[in-house]
Short mmCIF file of C-alpha atoms in Angstrom, two decimals:
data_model
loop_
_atom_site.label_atom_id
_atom_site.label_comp_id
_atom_site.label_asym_id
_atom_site.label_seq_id
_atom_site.Cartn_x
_atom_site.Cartn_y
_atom_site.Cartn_z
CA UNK A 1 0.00 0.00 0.00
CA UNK A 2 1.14 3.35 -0.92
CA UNK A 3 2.09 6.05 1.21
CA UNK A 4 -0.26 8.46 -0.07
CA UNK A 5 -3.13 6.18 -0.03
CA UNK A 6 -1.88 5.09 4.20
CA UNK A 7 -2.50 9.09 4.61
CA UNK A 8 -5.34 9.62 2.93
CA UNK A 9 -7.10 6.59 5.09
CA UNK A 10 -5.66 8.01 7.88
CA UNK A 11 -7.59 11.63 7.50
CA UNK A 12 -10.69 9.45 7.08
CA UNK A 13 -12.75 9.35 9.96
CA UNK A 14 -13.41 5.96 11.76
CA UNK A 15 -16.68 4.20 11.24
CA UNK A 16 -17.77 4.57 14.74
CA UNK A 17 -17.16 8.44 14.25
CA UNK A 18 -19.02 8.31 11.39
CA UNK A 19 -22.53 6.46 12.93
CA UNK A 20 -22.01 9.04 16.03
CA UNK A 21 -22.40 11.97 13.39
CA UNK A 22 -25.32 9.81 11.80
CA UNK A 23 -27.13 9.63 14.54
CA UNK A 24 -26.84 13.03 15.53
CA UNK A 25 -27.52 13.88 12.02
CA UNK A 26 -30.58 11.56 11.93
CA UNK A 27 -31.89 12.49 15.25
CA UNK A 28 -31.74 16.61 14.07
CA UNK A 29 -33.51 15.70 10.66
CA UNK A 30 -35.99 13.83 12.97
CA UNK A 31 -37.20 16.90 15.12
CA UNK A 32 -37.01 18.85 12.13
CA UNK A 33 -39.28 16.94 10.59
CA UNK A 34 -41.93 16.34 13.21
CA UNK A 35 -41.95 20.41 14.27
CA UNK A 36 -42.59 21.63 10.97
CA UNK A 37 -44.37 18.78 9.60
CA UNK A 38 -42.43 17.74 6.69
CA UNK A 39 -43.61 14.28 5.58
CA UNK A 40 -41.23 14.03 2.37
CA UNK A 41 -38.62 14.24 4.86
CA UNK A 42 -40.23 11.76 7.07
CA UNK A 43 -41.03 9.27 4.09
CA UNK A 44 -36.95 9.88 3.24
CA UNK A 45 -35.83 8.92 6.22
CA UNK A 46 -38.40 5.63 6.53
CA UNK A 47 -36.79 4.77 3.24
CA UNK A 48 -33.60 5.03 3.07
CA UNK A 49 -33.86 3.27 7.10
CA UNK A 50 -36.09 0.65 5.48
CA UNK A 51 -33.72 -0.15 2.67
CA UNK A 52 -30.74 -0.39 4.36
CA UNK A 53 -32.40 -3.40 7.14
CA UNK A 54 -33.79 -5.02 3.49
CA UNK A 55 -30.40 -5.08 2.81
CA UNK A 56 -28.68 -6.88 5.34
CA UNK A 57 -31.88 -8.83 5.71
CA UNK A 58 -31.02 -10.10 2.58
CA UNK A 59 -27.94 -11.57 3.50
CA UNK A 60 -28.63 -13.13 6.70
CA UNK A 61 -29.99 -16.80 5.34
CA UNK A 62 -27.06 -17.37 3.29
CA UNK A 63 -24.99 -16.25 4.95
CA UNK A 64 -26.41 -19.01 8.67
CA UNK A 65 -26.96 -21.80 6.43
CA UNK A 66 -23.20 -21.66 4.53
CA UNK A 67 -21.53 -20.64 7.77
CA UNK A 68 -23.06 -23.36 9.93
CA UNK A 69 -22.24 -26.08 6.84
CA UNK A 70 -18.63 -25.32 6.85
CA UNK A 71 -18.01 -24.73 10.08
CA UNK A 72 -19.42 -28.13 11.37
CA UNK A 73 -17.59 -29.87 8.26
CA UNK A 74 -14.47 -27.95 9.60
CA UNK A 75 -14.69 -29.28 13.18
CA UNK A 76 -13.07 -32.36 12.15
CA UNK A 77 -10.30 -30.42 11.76
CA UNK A 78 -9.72 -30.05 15.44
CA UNK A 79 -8.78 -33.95 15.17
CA UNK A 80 -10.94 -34.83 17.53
CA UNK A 81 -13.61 -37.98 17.49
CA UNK A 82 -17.32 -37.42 17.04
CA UNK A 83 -17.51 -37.90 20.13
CA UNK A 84 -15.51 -34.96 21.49
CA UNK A 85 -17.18 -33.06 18.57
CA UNK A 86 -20.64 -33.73 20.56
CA UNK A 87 -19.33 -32.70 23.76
CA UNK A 88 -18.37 -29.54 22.39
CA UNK A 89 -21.74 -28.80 20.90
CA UNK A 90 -23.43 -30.24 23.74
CA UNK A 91 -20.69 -27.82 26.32
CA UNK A 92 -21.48 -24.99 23.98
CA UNK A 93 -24.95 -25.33 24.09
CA UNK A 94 -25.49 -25.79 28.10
CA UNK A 95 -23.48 -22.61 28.35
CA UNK A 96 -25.90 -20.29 26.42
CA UNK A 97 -28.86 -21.95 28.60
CA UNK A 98 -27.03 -21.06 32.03
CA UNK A 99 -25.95 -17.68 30.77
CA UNK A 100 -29.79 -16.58 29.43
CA UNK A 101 -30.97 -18.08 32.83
CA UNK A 102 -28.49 -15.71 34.57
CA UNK A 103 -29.71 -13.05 31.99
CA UNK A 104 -33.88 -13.72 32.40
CA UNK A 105 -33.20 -13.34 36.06
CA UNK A 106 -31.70 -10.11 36.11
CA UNK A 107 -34.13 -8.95 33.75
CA UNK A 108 -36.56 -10.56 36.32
CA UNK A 109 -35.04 -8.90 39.50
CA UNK A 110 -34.98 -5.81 37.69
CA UNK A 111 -38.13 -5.54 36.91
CA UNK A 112 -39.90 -5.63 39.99
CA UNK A 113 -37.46 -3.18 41.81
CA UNK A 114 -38.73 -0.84 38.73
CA UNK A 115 -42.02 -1.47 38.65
CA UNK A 116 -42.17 -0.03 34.90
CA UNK A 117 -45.98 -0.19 34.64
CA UNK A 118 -47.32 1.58 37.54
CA UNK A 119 -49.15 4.43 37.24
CA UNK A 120 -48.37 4.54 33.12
CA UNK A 121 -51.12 6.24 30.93
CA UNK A 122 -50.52 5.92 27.32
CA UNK A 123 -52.64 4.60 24.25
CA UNK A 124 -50.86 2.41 21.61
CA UNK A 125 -51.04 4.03 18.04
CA UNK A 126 -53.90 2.30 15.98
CA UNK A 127 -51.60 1.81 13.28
CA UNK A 128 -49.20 0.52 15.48
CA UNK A 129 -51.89 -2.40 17.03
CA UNK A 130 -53.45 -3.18 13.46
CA UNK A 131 -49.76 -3.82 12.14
CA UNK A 132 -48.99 -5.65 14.89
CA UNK A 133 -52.07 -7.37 14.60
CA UNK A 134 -51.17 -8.79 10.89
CA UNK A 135 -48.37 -10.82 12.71
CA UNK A 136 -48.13 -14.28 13.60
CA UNK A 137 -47.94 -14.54 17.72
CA UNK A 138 -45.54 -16.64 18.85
CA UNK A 139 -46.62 -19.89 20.62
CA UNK A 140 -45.26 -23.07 21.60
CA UNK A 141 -46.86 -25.51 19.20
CA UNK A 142 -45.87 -22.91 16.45
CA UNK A 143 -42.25 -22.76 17.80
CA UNK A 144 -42.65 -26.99 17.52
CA UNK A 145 -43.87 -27.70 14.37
CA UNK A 146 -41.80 -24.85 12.72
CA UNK A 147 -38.51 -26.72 12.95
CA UNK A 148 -39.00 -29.00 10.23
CA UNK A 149 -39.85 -26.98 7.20
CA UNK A 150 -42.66 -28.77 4.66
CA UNK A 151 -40.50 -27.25 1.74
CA UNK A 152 -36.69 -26.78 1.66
CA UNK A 153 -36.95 -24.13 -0.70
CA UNK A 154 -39.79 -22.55 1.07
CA UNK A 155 -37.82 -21.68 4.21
CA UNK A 156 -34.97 -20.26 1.88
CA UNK A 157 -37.24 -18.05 0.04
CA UNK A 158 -39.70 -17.05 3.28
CA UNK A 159 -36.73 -16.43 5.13
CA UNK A 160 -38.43 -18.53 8.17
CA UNK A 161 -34.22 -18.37 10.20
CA UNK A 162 -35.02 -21.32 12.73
CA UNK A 163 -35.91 -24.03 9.75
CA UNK A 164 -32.99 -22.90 7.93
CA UNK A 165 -30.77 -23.57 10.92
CA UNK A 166 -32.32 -26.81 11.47
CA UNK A 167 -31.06 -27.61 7.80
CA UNK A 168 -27.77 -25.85 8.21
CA UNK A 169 -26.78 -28.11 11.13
CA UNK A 170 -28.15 -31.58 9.20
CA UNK A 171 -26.68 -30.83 5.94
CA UNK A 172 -23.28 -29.94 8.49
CA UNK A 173 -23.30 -33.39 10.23
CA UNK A 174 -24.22 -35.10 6.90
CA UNK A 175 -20.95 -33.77 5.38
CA UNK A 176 -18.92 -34.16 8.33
CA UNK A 177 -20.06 -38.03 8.26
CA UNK A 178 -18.85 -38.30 4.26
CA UNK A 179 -15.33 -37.14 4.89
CA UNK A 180 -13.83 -36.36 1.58
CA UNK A 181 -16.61 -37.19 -0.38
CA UNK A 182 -18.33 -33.89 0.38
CA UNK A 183 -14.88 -31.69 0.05
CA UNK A 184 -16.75 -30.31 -2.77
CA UNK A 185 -19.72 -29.13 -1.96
CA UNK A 186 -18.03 -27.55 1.52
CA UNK A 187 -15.56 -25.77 -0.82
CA UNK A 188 -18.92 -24.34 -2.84
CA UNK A 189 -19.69 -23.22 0.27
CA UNK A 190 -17.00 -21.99 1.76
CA UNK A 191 -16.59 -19.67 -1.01
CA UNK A 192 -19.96 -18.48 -1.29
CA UNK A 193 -19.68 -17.51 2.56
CA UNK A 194 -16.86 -15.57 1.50
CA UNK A 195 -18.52 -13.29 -0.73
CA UNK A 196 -21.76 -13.34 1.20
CA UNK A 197 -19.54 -11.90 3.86
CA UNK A 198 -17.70 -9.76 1.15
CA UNK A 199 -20.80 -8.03 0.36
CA UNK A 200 -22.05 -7.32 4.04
CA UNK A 201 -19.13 -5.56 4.41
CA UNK A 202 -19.72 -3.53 1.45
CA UNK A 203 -22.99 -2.97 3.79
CA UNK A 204 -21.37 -2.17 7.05
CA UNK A 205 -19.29 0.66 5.56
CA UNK A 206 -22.81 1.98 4.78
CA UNK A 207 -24.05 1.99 7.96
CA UNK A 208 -23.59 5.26 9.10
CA UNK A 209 -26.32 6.10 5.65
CA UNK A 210 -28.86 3.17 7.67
CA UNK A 211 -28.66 5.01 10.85
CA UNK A 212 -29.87 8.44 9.37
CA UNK A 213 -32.77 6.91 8.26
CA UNK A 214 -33.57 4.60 11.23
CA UNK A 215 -32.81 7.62 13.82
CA UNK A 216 -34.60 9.78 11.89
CA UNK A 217 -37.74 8.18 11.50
CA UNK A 218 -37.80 6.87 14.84
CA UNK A 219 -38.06 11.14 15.86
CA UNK A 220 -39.84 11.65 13.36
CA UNK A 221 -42.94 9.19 13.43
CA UNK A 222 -42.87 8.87 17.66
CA UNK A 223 -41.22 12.22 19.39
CA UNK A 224 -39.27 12.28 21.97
CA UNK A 225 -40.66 14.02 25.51
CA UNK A 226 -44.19 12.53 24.28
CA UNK A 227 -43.32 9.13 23.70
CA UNK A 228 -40.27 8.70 25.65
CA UNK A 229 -41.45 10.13 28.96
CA UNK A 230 -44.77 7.47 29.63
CA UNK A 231 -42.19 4.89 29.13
CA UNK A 232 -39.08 6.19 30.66
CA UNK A 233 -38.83 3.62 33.54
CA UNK A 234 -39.39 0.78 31.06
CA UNK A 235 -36.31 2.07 28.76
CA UNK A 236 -33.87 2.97 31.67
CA UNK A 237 -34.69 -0.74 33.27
CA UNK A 238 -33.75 -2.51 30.36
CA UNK A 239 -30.77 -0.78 29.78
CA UNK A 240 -29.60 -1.17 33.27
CA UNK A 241 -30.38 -5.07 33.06
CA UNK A 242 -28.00 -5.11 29.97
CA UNK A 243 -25.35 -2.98 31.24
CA UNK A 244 -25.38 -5.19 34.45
CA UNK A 245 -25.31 -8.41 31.80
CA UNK A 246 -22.21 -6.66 30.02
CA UNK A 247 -20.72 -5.33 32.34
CA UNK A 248 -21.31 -7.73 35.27
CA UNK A 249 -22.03 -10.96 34.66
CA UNK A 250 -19.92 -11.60 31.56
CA UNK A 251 -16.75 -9.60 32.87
CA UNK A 252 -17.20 -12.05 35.99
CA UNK A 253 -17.59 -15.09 33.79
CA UNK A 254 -14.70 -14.34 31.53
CA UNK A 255 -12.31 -13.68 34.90
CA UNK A 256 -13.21 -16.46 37.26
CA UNK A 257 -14.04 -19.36 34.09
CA UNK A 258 -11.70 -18.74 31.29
CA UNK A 259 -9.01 -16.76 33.32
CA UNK A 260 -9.48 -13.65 30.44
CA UNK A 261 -9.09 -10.21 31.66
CA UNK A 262 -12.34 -7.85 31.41
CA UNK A 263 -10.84 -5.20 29.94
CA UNK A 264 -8.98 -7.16 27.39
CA UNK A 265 -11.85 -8.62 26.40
CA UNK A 266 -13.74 -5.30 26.16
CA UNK A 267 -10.29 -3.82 24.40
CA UNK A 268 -10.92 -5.95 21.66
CA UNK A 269 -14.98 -6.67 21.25
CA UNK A 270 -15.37 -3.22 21.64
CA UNK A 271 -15.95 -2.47 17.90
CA UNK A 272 -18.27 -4.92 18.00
CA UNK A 273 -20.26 -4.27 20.29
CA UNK A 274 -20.73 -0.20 18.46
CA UNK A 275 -21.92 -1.69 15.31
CA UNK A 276 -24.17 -4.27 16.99
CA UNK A 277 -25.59 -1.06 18.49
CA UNK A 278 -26.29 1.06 15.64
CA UNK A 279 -27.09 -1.85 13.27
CA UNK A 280 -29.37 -3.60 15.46
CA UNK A 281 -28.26 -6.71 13.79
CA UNK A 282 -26.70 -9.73 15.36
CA UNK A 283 -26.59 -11.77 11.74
CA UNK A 284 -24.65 -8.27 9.95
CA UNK A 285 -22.60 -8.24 12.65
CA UNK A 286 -21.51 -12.40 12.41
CA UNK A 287 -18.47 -12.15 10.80
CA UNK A 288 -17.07 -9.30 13.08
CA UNK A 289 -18.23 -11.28 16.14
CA UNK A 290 -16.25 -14.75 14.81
CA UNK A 291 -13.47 -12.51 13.82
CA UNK A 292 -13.22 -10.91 17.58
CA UNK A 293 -13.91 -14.36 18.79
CA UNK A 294 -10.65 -15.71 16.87
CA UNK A 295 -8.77 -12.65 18.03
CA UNK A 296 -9.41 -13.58 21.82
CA UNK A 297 -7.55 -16.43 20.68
CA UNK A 298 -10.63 -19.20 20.41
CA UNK A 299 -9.29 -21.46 17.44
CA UNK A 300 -11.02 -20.61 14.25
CA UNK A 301 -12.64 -23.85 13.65
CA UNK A 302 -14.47 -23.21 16.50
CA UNK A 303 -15.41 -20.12 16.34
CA UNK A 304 -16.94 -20.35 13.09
CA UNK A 305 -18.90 -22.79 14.23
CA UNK A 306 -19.92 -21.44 18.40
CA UNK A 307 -20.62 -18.10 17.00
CA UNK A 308 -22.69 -19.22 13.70
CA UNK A 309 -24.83 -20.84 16.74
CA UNK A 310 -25.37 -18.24 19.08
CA UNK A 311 -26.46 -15.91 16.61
CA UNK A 312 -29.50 -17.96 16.14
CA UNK A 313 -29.64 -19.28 19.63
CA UNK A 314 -28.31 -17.18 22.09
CA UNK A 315 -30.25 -13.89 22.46
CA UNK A 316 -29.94 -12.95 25.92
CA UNK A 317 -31.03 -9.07 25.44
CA UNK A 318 -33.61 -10.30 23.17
CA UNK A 319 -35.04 -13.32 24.72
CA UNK A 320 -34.45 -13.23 28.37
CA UNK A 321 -33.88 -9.40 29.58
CA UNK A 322 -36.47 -7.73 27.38
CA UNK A 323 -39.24 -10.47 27.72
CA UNK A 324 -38.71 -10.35 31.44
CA UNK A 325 -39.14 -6.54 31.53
CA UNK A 326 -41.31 -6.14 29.02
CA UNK A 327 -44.16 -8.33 30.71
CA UNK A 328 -43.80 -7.38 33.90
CA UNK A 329 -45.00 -3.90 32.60
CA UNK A 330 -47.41 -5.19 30.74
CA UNK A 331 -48.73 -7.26 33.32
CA UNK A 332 -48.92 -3.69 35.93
CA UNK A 333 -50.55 -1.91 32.74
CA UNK A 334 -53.33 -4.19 33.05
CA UNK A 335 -53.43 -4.36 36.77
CA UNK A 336 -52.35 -8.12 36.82
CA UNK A 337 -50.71 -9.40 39.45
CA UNK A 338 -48.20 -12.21 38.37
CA UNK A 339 -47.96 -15.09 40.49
CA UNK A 340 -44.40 -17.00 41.54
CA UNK A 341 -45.88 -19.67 38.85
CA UNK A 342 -45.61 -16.89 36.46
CA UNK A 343 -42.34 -15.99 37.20
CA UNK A 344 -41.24 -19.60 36.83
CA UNK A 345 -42.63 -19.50 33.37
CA UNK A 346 -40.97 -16.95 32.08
CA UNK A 347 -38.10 -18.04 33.42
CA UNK A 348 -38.90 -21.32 31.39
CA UNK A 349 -39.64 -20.05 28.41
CA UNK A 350 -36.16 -17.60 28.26
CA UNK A 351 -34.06 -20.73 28.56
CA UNK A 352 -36.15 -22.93 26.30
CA UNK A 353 -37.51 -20.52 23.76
CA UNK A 354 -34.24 -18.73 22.95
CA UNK A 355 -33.96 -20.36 19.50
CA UNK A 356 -37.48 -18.61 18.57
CA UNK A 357 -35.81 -15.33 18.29
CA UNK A 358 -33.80 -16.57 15.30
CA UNK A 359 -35.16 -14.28 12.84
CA UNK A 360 -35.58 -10.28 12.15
CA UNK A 361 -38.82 -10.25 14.32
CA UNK A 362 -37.27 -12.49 16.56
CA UNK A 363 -38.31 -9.75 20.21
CA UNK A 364 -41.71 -10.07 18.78
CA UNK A 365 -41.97 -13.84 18.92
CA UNK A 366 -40.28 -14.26 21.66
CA UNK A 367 -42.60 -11.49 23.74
CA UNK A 368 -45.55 -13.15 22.50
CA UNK A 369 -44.43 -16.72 23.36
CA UNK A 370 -44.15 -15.13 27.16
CA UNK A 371 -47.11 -13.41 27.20
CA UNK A 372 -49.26 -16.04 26.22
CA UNK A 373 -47.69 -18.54 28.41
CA UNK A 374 -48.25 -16.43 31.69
CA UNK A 375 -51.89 -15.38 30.19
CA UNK A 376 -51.32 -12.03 29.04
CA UNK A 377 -52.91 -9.58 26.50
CA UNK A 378 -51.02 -9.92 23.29
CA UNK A 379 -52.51 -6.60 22.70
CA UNK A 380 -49.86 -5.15 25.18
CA UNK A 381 -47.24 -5.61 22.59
CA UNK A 382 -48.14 -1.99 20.72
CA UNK A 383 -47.77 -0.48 24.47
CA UNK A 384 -43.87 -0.59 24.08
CA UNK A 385 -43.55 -0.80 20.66
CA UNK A 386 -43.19 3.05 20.02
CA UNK A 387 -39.78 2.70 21.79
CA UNK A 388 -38.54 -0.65 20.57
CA UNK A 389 -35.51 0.65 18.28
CA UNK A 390 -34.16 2.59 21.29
CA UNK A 391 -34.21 -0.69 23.20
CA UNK A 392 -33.17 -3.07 20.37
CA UNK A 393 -29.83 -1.24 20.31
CA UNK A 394 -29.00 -2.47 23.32
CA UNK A 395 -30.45 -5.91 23.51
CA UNK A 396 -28.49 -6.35 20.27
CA UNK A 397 -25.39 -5.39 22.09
CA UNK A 398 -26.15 -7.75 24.70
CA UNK A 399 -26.48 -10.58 22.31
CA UNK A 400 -23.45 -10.35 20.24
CA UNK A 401 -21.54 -10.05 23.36
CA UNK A 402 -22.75 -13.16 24.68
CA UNK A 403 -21.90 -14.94 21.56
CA UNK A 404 -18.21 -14.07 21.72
CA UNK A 405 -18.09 -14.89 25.31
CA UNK A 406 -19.65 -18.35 25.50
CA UNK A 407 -16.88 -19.15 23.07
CA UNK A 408 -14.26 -18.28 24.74
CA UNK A 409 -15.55 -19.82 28.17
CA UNK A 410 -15.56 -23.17 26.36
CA UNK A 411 -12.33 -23.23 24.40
CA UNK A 412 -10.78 -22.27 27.60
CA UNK A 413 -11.78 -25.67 29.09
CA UNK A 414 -11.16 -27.30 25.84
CA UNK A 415 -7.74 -26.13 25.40
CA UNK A 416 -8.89 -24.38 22.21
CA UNK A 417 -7.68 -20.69 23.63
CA UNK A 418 -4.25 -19.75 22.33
CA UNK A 419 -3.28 -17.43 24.88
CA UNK A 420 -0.70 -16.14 22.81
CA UNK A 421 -2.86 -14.10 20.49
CA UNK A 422 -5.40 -14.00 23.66
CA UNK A 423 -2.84 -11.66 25.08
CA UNK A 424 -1.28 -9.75 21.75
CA UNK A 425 -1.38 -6.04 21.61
CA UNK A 426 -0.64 -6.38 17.83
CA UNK A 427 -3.23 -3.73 16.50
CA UNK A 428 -4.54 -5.84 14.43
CA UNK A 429 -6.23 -8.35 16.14
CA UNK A 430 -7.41 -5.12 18.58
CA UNK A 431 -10.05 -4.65 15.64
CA UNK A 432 -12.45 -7.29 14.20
CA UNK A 433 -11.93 -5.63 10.83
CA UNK A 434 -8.37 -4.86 10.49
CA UNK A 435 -6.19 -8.13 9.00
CA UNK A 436 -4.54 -10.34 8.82
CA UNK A 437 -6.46 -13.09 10.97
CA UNK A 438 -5.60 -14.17 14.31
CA UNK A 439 -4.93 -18.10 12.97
CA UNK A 440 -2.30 -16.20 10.18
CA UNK A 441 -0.31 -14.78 13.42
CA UNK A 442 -0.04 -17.52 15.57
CA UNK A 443 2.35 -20.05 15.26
CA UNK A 444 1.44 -23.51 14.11
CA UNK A 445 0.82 -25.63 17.95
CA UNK A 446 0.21 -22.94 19.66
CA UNK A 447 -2.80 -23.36 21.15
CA UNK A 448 -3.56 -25.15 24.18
CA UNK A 449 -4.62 -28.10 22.54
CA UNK A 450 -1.21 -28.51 20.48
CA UNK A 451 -2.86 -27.91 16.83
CA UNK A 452 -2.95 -25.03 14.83
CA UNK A 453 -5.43 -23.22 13.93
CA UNK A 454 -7.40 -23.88 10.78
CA UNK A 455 -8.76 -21.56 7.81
CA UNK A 456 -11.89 -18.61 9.24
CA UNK A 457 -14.15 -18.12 6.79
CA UNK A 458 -14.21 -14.78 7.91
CA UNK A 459 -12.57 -12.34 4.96
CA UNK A 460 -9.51 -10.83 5.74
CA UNK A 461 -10.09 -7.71 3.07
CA UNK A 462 -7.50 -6.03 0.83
CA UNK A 463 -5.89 -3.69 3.79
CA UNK A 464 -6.81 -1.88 6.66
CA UNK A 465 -10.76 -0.65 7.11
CA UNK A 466 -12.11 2.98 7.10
CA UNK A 467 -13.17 1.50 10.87
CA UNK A 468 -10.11 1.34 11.92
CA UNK A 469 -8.99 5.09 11.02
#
């Protein structure tokens, strides 16, 4: 790379600069256009917010179903037996259930010292209630019968996540059992992942254009004193829930489990964890999570396989915090009074449920599924739906930074972690989006477990990101 071109990157400003002056931008245009009533400029924003989720909508089937297909294939590069395979599913797996139980308990605990509901007097938007209205509720036999698609092409084309995954992990196993015999159709794969992943990065650096319009039209269509201020406590409890989540529980985890300092950790997912914010997006954000993941020194292989997972499983802002919260005030809106029962359910449903937020409307779902198992209103959905992109920003936080933690916790007692690039201050692997990859740094046996690491099908680019400055 030139010198000229180093210094013209360098006078660039970072992506996270750029969102902050997007959202500041957006949230200006927003006010502007409520106070003086411009709905072209309202309609604008919508739009160009709209397009930009299409977008990365678009990507987010191809890119689960080939990520989950090579990464399984690629776990018998670890050489390890199917049976140690299993126990690392089955390891990874029990650690997203204990951490959402942690998470649906805080959420829980949280609140009730809160009380959001009490003494709240608002009216949902009709518009808001008869679109919410056109949606399918979440419910248990729903959740059941929609893991085995009647149509494989169906759940490709409806975009129905969960059925997807199901295939993603059978089509995995079957070419992990055929060996050799399937090299081809995992290399198909593996390169399509590549430019799926090529192409959401073309989207990422376009983020800062999505936020506009997504700020924007939040201010524009809902306020902010009027629609903020009925449900003030709701907002402030769940971000306290998910700050005490991130900055709590996973810190604590991370120290006393896998032996990783906090602020390492935070050092290097902290990139991460801003465009999980803004984007609101825990499948755009998948290759920047398994490339942090790798850089905290989890072996590739694995990563691209835990992290693949949790993005369709492990929502702990979105399916145990927020559910929590969210029908608790529901439940005081109504004047219900939950029972310990009640409590147990929810509880129940957090841990079991999870893998119904896999999906774009994945809250919705899962805050359905709750409320009708404790015997709720569905109806109280629209109540705190008027502030659900402040509060998705957050809970998407929350989720992506559980899915590079869990890793990390279980290649620790693996011997998966390489502490040697767990510990580098080599700039590079300080930033998910800066190559080369952690595996190309590392020397061959260094991790715990004696091999090295394999090939991430996360993209390394062609040089250091605009995100990086």
């Amino acid at each position: 790379m030139s010198e000229a071109t180093v210094r013209r990157r360098s006078l660039r400003p970072s992506l996270a600069i750029q969102v902050l002056a997007a959202l500041l931008l957006g949230l200006l245009l927003g006010l502007a256009a409520r106070s003086l009533e411009w709905d072209w400029l309202t309609t604008t924003l919508a739009t160009l917010g709209s397009s930009y989720v299409s977008a990365l909508q678009v990507t987010v089937v191809p890119l689960i179903f080939t990520a989950i297909v090579v990464s399984i294939a690629n776990l018998r590069d670890l050489g390890r037996g199917p049976g140690a395979v299993a126990r690392l599913g089955g390891k990874t797996l029990l650690w997203f259930a204990a951490t959402s139980l942690i998470a649906v308990l805080i959420g829980l605990a949280t609140g009730l010292l809160s009380r959001p509901g009490e003494g709240v007097a608002i009216q949902p938007d009709p518009e808001t209630v008869e679109s919410l209205a056109e949606r399918q509720p979440g419910s248990w036999l729903d959740f059941l019968t929609g893991l085995v698609p009647n149509n494989l092409f169906a759940a490709f084309a409806d975009g129905a996540v969960l059925q997807v995954v199901v295939i993603s992990v059978v089509t995995g196993i079957a070419a992990y059992a055929l060996k050799d015999k399937a090299a081809p159709f995992i290399a198909f794969n593996r390169s399509a992942l590549e430019i799926v992943q090529k192409v959401l990065w073309w989207l990422v650096l376009l983020a800062p254009l999505g936020v506009l319009g997504l700020i924007g039209r939040a201010v524009a269509t809902y306020g902010v004193g009027e629609t903020l201020a009925p449900l003030l406590r709701l907002g402030v409890s769940v971000y306290v829930a998910c700050f005490v989540v991130l900055l709590a529980v996973y810190p604590l985890l991370l120290r006393l489990v896998a032996g990783v300092s906090p602020l390492l950790f935070f050092r290097k997912a902290w990139p991460v964890l801003q465009f999980a914010f803004v984007s609101r997006s825990s499948g755009a954000t998948l290759p920047l999570s398994t490339r942090t993941a790798v850089n905290l020194g989890v072996d590739s292989r694995y990563a691209s396989f835990a992290v693949p997972l949790g993005v369709t499983t492990k929502m702990d802002g979105c399916a145990a915090i927020y559910p929590a919260i969210a029908t608790i005030f529901i439940a005081q809106f109504y004047g219900v009074t939950l029972t310990p029962t009640d409590y147990l359910l929810i509880v129940l449903v957090a841990v079991v449920g999870s893998s119904a937020t896999a999906g774009v409307t994945g809250w919705f779902t899962m805050l359905t599924l709750t409320l009708s198992t404790v015997g709720l209103p569905l109806e109280g959905v629209a109540l705190v739906f008027a502030i659900d992109p402040i509060l998705d920003m957050i809970r998407t936080a929350t989720n992506v930074a559980g899915q590079i933690v869990v890793p990390v916790l279980v290649a620790r007692s693996e011997g998966l972690l390489d502490r040697e690039t767990l510990l580098s201050r080599d700039s590079s692997l300080l930033d998910p989006t800066a190559p080369p990859l952690a595996e190309e740094t590392a020397p061959a046996g260094a991790h715990d477990g004696g091999s090295s690491s394999g090939q991430s099908p996360v993209p390394a680019g062609e040089g250091r990101s605009p995100a990086t400055g």
